PDB file of C-alpha atoms in Angstrom:
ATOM      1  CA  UNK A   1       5.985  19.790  -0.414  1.00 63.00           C
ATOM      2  CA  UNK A   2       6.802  17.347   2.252  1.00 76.00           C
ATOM      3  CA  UNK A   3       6.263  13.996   2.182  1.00 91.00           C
ATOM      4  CA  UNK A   4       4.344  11.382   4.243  1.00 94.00           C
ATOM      5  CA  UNK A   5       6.604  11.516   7.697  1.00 96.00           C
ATOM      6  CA  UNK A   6       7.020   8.250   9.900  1.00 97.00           C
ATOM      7  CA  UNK A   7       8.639   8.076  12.870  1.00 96.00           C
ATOM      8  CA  UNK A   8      10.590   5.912  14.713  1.00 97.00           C
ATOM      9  CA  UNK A   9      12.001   4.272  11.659  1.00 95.00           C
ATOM     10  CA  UNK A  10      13.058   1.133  13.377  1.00 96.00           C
ATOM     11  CA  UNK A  11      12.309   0.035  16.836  1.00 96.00           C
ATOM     12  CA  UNK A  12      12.828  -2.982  18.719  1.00 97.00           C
ATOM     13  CA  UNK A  13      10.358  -4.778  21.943  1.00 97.00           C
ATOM     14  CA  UNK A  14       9.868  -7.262  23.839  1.00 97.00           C
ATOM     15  CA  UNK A  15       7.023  -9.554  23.750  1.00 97.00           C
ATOM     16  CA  UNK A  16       4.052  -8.180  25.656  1.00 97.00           C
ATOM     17  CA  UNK A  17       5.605  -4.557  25.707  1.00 97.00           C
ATOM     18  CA  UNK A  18       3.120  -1.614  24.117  1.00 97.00           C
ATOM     19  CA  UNK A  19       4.112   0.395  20.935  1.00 98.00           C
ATOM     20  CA  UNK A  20       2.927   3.806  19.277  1.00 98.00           C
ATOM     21  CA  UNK A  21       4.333   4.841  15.918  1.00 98.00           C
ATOM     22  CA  UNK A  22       3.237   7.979  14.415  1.00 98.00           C
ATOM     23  CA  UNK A  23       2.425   9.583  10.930  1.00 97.00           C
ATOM     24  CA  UNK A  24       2.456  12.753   9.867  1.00 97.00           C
ATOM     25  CA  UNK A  25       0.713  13.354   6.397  1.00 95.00           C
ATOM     26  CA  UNK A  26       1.099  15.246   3.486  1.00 93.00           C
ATOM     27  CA  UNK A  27      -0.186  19.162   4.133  1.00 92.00           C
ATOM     28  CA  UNK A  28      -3.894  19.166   3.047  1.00 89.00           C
ATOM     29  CA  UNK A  29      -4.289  15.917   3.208  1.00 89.00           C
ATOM     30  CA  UNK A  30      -7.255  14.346   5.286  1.00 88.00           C
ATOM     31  CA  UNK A  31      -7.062  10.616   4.957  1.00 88.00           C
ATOM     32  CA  UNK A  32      -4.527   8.164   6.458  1.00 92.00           C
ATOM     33  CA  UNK A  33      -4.589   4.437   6.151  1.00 92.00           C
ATOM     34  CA  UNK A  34      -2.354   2.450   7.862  1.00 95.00           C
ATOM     35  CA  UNK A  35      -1.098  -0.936   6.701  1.00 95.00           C
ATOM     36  CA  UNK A  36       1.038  -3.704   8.074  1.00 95.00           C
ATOM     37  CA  UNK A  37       3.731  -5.403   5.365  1.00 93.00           C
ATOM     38  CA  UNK A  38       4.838  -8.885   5.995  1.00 90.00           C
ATOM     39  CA  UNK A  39       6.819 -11.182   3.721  1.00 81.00           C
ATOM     40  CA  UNK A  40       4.121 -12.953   1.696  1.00 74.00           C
ATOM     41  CA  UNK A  41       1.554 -11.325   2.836  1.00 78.00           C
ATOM     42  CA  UNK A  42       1.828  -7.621   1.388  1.00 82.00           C
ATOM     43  CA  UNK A  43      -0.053  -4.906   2.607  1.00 89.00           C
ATOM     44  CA  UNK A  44      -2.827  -5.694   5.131  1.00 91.00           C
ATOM     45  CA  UNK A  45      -5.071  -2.827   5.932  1.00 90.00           C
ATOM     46  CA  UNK A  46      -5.361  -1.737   9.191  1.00 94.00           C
ATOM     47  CA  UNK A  47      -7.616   1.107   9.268  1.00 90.00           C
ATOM     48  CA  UNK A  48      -8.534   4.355   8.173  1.00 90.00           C
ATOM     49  CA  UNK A  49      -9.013   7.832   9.640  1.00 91.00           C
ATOM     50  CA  UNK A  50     -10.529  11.010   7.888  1.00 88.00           C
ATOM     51  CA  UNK A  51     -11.098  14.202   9.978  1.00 88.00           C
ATOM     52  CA  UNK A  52     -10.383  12.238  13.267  1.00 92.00           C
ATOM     53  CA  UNK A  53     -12.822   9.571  12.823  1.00 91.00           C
ATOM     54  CA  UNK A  54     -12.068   6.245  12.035  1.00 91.00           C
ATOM     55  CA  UNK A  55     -13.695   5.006   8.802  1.00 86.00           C
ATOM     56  CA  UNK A  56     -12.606   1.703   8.302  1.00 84.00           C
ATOM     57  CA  UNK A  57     -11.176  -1.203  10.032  1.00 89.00           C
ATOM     58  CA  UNK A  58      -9.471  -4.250   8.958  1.00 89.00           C
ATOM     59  CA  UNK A  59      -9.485  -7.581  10.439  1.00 89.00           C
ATOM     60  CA  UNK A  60      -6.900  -6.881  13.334  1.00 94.00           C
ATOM     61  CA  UNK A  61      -7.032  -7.592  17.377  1.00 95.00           C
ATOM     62  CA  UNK A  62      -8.544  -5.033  19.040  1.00 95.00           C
ATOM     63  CA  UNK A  63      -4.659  -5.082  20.461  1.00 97.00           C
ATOM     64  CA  UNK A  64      -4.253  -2.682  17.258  1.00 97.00           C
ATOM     65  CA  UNK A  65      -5.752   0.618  17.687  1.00 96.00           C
ATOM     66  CA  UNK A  66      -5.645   4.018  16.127  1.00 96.00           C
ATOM     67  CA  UNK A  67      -6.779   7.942  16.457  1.00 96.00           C
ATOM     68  CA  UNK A  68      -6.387  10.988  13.981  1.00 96.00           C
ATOM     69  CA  UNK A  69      -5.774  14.765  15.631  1.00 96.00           C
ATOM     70  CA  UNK A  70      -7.479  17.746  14.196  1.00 94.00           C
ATOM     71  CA  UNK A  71      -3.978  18.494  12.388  1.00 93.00           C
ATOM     72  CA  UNK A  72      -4.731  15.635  10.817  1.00 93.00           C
ATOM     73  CA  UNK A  73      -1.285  13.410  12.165  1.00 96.00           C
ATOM     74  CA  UNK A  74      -2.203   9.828  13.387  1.00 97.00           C
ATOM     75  CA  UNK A  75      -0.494   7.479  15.660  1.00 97.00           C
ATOM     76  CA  UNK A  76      -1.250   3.939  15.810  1.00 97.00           C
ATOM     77  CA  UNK A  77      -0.827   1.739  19.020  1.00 98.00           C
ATOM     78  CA  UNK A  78      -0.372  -1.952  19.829  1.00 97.00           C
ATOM     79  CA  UNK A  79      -0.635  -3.014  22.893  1.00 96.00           C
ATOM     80  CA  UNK A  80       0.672  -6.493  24.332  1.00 97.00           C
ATOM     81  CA  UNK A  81       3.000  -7.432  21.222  1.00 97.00           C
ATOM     82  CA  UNK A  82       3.673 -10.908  19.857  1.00 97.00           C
ATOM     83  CA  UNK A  83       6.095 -12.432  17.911  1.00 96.00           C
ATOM     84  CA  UNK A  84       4.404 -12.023  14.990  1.00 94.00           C
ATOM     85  CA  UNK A  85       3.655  -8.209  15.150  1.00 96.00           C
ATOM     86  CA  UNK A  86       7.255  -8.359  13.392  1.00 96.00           C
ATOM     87  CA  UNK A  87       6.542  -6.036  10.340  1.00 96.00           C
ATOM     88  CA  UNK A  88       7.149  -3.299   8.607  1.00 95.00           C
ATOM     89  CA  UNK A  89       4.118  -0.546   9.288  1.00 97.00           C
ATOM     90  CA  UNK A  90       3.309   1.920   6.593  1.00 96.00           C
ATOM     91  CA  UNK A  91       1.266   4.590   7.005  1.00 96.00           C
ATOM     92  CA  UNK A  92      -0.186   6.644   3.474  1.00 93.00           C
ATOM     93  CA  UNK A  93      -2.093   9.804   3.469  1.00 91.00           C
ATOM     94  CA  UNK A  94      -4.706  10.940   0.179  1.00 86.00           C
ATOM     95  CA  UNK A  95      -6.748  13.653   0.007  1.00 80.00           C
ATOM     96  CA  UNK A  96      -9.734  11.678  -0.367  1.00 67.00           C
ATOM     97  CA  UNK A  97     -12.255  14.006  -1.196  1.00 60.00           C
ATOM     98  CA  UNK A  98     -14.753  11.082  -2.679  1.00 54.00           C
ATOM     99  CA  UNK A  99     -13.639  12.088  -6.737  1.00 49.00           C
ATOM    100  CA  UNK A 100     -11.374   8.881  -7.921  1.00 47.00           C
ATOM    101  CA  UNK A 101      -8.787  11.327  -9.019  1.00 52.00           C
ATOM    102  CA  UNK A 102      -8.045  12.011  -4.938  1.00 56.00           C
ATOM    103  CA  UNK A 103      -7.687   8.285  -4.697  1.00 65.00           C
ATOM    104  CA  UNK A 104      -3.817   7.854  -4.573  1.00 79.00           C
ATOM    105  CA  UNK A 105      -1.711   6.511  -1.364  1.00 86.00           C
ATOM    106  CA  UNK A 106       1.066   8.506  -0.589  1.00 90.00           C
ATOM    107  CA  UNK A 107       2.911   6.231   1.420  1.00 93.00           C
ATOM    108  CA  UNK A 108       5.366   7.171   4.305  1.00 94.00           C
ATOM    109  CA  UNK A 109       9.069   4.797   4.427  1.00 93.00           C
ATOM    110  CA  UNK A 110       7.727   2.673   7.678  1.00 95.00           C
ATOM    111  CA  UNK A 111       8.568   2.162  10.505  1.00 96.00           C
ATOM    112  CA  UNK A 112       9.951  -1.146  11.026  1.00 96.00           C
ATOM    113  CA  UNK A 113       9.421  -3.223  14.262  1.00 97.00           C
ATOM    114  CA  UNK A 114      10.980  -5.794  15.739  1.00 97.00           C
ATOM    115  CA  UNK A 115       9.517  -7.865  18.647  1.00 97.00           C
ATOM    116  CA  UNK A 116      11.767 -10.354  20.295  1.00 96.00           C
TER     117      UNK A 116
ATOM    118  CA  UNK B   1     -14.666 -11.127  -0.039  1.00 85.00           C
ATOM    119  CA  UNK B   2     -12.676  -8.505  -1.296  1.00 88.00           C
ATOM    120  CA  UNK B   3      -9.738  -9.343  -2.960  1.00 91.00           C
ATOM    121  CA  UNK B   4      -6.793  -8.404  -5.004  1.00 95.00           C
ATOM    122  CA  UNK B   5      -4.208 -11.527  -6.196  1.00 95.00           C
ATOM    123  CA  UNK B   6      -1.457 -10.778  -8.497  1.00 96.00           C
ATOM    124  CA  UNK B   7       0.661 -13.055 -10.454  1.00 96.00           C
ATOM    125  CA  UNK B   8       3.263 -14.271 -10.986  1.00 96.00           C
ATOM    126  CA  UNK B   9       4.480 -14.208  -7.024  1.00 94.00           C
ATOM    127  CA  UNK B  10       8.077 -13.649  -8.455  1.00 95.00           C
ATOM    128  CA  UNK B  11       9.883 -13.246 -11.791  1.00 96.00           C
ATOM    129  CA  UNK B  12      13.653 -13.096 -12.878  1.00 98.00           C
ATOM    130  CA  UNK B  13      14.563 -12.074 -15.918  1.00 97.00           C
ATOM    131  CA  UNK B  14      17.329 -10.842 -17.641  1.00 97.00           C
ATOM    132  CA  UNK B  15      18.199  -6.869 -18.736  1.00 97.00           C
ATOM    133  CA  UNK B  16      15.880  -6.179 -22.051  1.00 97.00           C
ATOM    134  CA  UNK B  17      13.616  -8.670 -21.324  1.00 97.00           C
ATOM    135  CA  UNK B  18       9.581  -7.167 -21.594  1.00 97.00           C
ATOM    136  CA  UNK B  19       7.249  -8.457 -18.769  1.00 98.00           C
ATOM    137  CA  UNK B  20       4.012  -8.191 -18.022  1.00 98.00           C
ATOM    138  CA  UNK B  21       2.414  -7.984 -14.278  1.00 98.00           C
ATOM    139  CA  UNK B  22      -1.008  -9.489 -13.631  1.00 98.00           C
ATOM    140  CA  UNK B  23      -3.412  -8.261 -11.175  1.00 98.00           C
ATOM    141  CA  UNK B  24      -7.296  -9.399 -10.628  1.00 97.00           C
ATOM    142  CA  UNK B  25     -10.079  -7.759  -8.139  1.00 97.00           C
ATOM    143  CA  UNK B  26     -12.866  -8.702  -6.791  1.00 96.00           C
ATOM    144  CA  UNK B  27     -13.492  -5.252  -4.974  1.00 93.00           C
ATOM    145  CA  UNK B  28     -17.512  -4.089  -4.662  1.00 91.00           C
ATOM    146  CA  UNK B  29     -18.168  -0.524  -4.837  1.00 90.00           C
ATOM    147  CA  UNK B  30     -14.840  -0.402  -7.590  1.00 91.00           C
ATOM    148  CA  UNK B  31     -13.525   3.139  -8.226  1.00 89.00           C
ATOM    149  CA  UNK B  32      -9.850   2.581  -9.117  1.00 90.00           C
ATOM    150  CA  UNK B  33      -6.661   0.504  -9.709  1.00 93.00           C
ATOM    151  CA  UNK B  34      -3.651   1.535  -8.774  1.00 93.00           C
ATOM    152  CA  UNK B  35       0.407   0.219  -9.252  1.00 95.00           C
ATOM    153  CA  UNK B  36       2.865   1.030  -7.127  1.00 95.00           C
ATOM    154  CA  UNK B  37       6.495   0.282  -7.057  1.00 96.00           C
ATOM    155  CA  UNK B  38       8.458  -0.404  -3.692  1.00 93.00           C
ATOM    156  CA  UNK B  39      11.895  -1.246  -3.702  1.00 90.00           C
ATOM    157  CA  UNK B  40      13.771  -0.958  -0.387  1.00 79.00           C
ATOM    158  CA  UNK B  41      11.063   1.251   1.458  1.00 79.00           C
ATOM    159  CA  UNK B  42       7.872   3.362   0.884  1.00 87.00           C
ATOM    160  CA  UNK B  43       6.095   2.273  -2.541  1.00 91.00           C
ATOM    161  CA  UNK B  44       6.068   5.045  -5.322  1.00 91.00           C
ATOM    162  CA  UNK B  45       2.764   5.872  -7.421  1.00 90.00           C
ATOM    163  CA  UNK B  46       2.702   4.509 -10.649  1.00 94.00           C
ATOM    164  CA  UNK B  47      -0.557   4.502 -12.494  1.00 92.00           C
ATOM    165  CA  UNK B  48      -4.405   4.823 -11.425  1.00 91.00           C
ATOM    166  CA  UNK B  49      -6.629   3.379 -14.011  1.00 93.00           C
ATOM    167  CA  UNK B  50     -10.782   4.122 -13.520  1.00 90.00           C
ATOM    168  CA  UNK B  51     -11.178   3.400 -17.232  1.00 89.00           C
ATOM    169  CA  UNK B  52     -11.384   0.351 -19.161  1.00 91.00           C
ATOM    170  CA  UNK B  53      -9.151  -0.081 -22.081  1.00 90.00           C
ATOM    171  CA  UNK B  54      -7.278   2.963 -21.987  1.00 91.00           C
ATOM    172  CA  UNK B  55      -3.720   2.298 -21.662  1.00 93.00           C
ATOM    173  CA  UNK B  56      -1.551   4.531 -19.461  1.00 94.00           C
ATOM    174  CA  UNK B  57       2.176   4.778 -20.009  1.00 96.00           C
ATOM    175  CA  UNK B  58       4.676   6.112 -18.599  1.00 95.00           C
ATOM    176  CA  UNK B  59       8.118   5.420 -20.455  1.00 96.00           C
ATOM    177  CA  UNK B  60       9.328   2.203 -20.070  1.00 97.00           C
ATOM    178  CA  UNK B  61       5.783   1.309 -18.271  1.00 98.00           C
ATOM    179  CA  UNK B  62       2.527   0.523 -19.625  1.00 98.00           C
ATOM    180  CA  UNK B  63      -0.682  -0.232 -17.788  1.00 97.00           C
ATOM    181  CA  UNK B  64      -4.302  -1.245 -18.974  1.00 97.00           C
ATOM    182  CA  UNK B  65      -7.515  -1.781 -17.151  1.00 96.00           C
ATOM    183  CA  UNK B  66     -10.595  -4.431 -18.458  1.00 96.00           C
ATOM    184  CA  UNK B  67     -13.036  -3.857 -15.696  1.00 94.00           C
ATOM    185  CA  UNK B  68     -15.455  -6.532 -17.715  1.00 95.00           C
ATOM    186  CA  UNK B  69     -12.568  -9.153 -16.749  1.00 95.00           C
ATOM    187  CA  UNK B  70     -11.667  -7.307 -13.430  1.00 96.00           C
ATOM    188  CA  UNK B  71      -7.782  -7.304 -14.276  1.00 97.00           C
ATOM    189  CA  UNK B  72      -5.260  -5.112 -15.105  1.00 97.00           C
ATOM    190  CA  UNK B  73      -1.608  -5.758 -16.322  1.00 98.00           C
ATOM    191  CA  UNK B  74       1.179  -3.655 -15.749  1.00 98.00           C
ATOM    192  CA  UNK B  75       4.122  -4.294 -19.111  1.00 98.00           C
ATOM    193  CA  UNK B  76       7.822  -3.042 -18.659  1.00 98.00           C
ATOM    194  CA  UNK B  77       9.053  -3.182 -22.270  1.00 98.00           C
ATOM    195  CA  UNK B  78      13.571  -2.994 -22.239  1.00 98.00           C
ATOM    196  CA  UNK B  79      13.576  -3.876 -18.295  1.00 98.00           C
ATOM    197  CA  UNK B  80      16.676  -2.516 -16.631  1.00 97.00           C
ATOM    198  CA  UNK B  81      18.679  -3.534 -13.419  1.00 97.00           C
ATOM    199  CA  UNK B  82      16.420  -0.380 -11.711  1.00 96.00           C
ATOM    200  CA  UNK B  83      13.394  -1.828 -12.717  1.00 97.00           C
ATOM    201  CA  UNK B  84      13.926  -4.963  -9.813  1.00 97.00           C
ATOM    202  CA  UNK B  85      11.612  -4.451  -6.748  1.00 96.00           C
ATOM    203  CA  UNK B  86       7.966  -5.432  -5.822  1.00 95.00           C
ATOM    204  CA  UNK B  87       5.307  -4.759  -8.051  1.00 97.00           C
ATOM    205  CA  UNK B  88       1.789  -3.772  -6.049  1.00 95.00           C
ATOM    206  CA  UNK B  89      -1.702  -3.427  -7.079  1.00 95.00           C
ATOM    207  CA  UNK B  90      -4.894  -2.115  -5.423  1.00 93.00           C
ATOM    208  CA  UNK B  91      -8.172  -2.150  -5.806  1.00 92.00           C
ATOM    209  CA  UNK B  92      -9.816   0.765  -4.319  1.00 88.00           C
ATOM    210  CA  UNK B  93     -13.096   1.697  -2.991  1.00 83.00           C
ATOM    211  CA  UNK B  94     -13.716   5.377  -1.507  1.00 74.00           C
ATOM    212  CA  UNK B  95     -12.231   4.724   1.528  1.00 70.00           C
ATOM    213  CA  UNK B  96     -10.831   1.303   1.058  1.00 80.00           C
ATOM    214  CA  UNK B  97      -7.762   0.145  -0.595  1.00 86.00           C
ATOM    215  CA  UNK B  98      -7.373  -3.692  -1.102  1.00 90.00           C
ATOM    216  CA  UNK B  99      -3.519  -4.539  -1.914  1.00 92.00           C
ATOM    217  CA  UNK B 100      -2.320  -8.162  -3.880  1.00 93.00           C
ATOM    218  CA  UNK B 101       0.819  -9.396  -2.072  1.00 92.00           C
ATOM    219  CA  UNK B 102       2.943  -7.774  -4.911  1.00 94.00           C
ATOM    220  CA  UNK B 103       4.666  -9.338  -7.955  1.00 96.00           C
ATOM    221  CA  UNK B 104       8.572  -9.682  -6.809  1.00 95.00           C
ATOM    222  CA  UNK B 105      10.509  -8.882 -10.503  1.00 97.00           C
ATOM    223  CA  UNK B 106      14.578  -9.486 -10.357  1.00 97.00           C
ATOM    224  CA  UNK B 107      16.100  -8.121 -13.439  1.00 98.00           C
ATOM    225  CA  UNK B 108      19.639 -10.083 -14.054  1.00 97.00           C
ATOM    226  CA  UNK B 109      22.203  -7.877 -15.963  1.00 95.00           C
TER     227      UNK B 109
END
């Protein structure tokens, strides 16, 4: 069974340049989350998407935006980067059905950006 | 607020040693606590805990919930060089998962 899928893996911008990464989850599964990683500041949620709607929302600039496609892959956008968009962006999938045994992340390996 | 914090931030210690991970939650709506292990890139699964005091183990690894003190630990009895990497917990609502910033463990041959 294949895994969570992220792509690009590493990318590099300039400031005020636009970005999309993509995620591509597990077969079956409906759910993906993204997150943003920085050092000392673990995993921030960024929001949520189940069956193409977005569920959840953390507390991010509208700058950061999602959407979810009926094949259930997601890409996440940010528009007009900064500096400190420097992170490492991970992107989990669950199946998420509501029962707590659906609850685990299956995380994807990231895809790192760089804005200079 | 929902929150996860974990402690300690960062631990070395030294091949054999046994440590134990902390993690607290204040998460409304509670359904689960999960640890996850992430050394270079994605994290890996380690436990999901919905019950209190029943301890889940997986070989070296041992992991506990006490929803009355909203806190888990996570122990790694004999630790070994492959046991160094961040240690995450969540808190996790439906749709929600609230992360600590991760317990960094160095293990020192």
């Amino acid at each position: 069974k294949a895994g969570v899928t992220q792509t690009p893996r590493y990318l590099i911008k300039t400031r005020g340049q636009q970005v999309t990464l993509s995620c591509s989850p597990i077969s079956g599964h409906r759910s993906v989350s993204w997150y943003q990683q920085t050092p000392g500041q673990g995993l921030q949620f960024l929001f949520e998407y189940f069956s193409e709607t977005q569920r959840n929302k953390g507390n991010f600039p509208g700058r950061f935006s999602g959407r979810q496609f009926s094949n259930s892959r997601s890409e996440m956008n940010v528009s007009t980067l900064e500096l400190g968009d420097s992170a490492l962006y991970l992107c989990a999938s669950s199946l998420n059905t509501g029962g707590p045994e659906t609850g685990e992340l299956f995380f994807g390996e990231g895809s790192r950006l760089t804005v200079l | 607020e929902d929150k996860v914090v974990q402690s300690p931030l960062s631990l070395v210690v030294h091949e054999g040693d046994t440590v134990t991970l902390n993690c607290s939650y204040e998460v409304t709506n509670f359904r689960s606590l999960l640890w996850y292990k992430q050394e270079k890139k994605a994290p890996t699964f380690l436990f999901m805990l919905t019950s209190s005091g029943i301890e889940k183990k997986s070989g070296r690894l041992s992991s506990i919930l006490d929803k009355k003190e909203l806190s888990s630990i996570l122990n790694i009895t004999a630790t070994q060089t492959g046991d160094s990497a961040i240690y995450l917990c969540a808190g996790a609502q439906v749709d929600q998962f609230y992360f600590g910033t991760g317990t960094s463990l160095t293990v020192i041959p």
